[in-house]
Short mmCIF file of C-alpha atoms in Angstrom, two decimals:
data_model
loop_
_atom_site.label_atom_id
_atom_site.label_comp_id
_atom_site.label_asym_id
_atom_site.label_seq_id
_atom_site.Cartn_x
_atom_site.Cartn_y
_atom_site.Cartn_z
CA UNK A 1014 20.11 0.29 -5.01
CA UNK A 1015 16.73 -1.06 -6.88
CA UNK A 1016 15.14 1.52 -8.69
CA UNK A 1017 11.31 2.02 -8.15
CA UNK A 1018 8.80 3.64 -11.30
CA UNK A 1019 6.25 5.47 -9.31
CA UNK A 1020 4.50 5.30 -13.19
CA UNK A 1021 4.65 1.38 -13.22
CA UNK A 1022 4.18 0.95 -9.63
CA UNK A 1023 0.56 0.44 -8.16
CA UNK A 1024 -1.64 0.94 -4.90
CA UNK A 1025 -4.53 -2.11 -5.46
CA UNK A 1026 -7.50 -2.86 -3.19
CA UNK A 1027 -7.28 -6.28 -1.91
CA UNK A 1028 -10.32 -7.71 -0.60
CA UNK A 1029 -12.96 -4.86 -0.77
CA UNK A 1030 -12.46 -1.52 -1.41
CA UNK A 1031 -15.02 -0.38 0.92
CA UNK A 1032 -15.41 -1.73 4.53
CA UNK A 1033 -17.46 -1.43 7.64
CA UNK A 1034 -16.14 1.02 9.79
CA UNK A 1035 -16.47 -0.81 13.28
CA UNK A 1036 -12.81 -0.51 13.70
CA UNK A 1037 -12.24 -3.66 13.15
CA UNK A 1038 -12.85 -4.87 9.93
CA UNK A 1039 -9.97 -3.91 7.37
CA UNK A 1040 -9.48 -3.29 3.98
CA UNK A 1041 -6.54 -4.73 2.17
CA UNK A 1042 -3.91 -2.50 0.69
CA UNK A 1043 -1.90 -4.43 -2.18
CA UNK A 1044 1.37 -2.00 -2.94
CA UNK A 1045 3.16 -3.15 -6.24
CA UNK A 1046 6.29 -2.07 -7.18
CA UNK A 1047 7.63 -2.01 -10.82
CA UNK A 1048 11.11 -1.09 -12.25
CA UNK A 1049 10.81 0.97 -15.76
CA UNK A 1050 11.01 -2.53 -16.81
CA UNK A 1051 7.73 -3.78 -15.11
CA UNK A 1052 10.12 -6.00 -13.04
CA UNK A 1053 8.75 -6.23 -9.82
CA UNK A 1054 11.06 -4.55 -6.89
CA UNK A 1055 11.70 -6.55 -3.72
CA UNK A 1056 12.80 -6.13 -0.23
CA UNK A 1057 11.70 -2.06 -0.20
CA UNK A 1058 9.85 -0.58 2.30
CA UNK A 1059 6.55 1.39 1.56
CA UNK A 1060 5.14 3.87 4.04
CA UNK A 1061 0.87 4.35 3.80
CA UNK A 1062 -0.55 7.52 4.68
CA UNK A 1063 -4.35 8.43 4.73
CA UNK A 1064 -6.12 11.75 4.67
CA UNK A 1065 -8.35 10.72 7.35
CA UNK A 1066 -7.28 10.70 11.56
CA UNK A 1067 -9.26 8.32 12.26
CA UNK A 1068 -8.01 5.51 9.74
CA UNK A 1069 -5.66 2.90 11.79
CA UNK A 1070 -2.95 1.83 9.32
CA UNK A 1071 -0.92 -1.62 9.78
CA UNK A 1072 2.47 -0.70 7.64
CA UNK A 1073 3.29 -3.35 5.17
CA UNK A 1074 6.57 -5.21 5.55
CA UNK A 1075 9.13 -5.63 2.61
CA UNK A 1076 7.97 -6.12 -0.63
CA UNK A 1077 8.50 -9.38 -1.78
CA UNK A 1078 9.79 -11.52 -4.88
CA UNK A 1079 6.85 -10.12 -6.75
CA UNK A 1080 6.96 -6.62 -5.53
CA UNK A 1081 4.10 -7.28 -3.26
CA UNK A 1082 3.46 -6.16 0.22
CA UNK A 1083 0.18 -5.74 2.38
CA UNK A 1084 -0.94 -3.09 4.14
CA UNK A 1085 -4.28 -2.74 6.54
CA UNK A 1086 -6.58 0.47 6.82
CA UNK A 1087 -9.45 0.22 9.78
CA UNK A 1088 -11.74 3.30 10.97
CA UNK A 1089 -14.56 4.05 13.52
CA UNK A 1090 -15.66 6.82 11.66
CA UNK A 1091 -17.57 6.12 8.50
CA UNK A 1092 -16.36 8.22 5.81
CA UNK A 1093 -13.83 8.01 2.68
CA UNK A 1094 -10.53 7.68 3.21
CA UNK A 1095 -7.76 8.30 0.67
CA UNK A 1096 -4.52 6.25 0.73
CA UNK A 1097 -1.33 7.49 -0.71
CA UNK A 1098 1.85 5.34 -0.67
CA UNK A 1099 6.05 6.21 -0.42
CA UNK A 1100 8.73 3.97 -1.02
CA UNK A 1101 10.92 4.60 1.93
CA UNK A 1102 14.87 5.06 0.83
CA UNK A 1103 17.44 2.11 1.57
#
């Protein structure tokens, strides 16, 4: 079992971290995840939730060799939206 920090571990904006909302264009979620080491943490899966119904989410797939995995948030509805992230168990 890999051990995840949720300290060390990061939700980063990609591209922009504000986008058109013509439910099309996305914005980029980067997900990082650390150990307590700040060695990155491959092969989990991280579930994205937003606070907002409208937001279309495309779940990122394993993080890989560097931790990394990419996640996509669209709307129609213009409006903030607040992303949280959960490392899903193995």
């Amino acid at each position: 079992m890999s051990y995840v920090s949720a300290e060390r571990s990061k939700i980063l904006y990609g591209s922009k971290p504000q986008v058109l909302a013509d439910g099309i264009k996305a914005a980029v979620v980067k997900i990082r995840l650390l150990d307590d080491c700040d060695r990155p943490v491959a092969g989990r899966q991280v579930e994205i939730v937003a606070d907002a119904q409208t937001a279309q989410i495309t779940q990122p797939g394993p993080t890989d060799n560097e931790g990394l995995a990419l996640a996509y948030v669209r709307s129609t509805t213009p409006g903030l939206v607040n992303i949280t992230a959960r490392v899903l168990p193995e």
